[in-house]
XYZ file of C-alpha atoms in Angstrom:
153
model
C 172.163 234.343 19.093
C 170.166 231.304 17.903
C 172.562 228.426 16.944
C 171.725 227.005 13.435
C 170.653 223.491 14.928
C 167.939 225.391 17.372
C 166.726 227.482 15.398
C 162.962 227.233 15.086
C 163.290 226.277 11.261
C 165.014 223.468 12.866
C 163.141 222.363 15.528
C 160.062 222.043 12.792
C 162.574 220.215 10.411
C 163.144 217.812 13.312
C 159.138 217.858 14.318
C 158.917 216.598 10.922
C 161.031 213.417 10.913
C 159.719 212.203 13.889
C 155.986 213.222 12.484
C 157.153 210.563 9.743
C 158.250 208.181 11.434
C 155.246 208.319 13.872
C 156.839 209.470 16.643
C 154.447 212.223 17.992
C 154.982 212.684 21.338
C 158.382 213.957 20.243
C 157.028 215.950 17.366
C 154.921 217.933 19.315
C 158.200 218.325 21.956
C 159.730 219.579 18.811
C 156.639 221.736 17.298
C 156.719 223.201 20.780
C 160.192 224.520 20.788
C 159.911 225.802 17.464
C 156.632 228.080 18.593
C 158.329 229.449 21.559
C 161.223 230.015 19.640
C 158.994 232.172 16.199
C 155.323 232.019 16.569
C 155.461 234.230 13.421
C 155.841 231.173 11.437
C 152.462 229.625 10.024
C 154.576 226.552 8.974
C 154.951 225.046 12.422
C 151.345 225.758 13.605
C 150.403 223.685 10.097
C 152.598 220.905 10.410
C 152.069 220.491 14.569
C 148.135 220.469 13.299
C 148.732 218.068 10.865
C 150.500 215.630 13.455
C 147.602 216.348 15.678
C 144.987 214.991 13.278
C 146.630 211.976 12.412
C 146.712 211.393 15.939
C 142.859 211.992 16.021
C 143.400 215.010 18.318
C 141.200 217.105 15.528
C 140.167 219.893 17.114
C 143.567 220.663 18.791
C 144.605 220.348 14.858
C 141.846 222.929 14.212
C 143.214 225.100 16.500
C 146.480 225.078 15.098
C 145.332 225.371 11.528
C 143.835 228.522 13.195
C 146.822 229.563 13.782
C 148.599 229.138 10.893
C 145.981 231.459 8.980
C 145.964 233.917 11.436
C 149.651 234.256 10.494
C 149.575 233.382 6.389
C 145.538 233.706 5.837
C 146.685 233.382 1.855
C 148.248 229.710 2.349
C 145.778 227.349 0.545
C 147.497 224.397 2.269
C 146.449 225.984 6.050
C 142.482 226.323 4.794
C 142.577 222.206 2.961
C 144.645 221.119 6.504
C 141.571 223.064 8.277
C 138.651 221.327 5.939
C 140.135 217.826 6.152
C 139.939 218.579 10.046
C 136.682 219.847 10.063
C 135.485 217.093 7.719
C 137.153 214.413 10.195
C 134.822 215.771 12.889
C 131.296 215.705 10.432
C 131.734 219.869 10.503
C 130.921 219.595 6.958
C 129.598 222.968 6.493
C 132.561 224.703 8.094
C 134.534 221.998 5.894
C 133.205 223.449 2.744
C 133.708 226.705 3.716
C 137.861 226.082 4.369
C 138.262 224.108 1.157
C 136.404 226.861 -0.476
C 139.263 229.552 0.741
C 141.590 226.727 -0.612
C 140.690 226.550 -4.263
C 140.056 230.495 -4.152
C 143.509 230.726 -3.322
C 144.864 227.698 -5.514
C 142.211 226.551 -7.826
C 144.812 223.563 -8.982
C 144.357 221.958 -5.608
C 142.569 218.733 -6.423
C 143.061 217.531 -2.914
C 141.189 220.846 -1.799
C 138.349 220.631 -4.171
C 137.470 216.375 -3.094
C 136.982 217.938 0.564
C 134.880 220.589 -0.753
C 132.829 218.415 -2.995
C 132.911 215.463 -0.411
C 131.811 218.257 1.949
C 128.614 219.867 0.135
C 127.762 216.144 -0.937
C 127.120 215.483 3.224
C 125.179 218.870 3.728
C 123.060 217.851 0.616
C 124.408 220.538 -1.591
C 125.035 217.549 -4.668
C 125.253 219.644 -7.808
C 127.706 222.074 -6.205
C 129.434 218.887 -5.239
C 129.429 217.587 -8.690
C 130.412 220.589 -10.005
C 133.847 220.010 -7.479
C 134.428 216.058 -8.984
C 134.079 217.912 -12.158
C 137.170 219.945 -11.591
C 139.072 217.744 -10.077
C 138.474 215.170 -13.371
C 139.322 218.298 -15.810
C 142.761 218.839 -13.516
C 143.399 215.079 -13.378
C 141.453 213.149 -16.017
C 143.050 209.567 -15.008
C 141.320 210.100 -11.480
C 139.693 207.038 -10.703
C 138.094 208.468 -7.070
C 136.812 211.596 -8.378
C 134.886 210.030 -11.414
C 133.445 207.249 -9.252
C 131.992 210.140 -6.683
C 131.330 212.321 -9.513
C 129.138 209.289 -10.732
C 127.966 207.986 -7.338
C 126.671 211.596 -5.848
């Protein structure tokens, strides 16, 4: 039996606090023990990548992200965490193509739809990119970033 307090859904609850509070070396410590504990949970993988990236370990965040889908491939959140990676690195066409599976699966995602449109903008693809700044404006009108792009592509 799995006490409460080591459970994996802890261990990623704790990952988490020390993830905010910038303490990664601990997070992934904590990441760690949840994945040996229930690599069926897409949740850690995500959150470990995320800690990963904003440690500018991006392609260790990649593979996690990986991960994550293999487990929940319908999680928008997994694809946008694997296109902000892949953008990070200038793999803009790979990029596209995650924040594409990311507004196919939640076409509200505003966040998901800048990375795509920032995305297609760098491989030269600008009316497909304006096309994204347009969606984003119709989901948030009062978005300052998205109209400036949308005017600046």
């Amino acid at each position: 039996m799995v006490l409460p307090w080591k459970s994996a859904e802890a261990w990623c609850k704790k990952g988490r606090a020390y993830a905010e509070q910038k303490q990664y070396t601990r997070a992934f410590e904590c990441y760690d023990r949840a994945i040996q504990q229930s690599t069926g949970s897409g949740a850690v993988w995500y959150h470990k990548g995320l800690a990963l990236a904003a440690t500018g370990r991006h392609q260790e965040a990649i593979d996690c992200f990986d991960q994550a889908i293999k487990i929940e491939p319908t999680c928008a959140r997994f694809w946008q965490a694997r296109g902000q990676a892949m953008y990070d690195i200038g793999e803009y066409r790979e990029a596209a193509a995650s924040s594409g599976q990311a507004v196919k699966l939640a076409p509200d995602s505003v966040a998901a739809w800048l990375i795509r449109g920032h995305a297609l903008q760098k491989i030269g693809l600008t009316p497909e990119a304006i096309a994204c700044y347009d969606r984003v404006v119709m989901l948030e009108p009062d978005r300052v970033d998205a109209w400036f792009t949308r005017g600046t592509a």
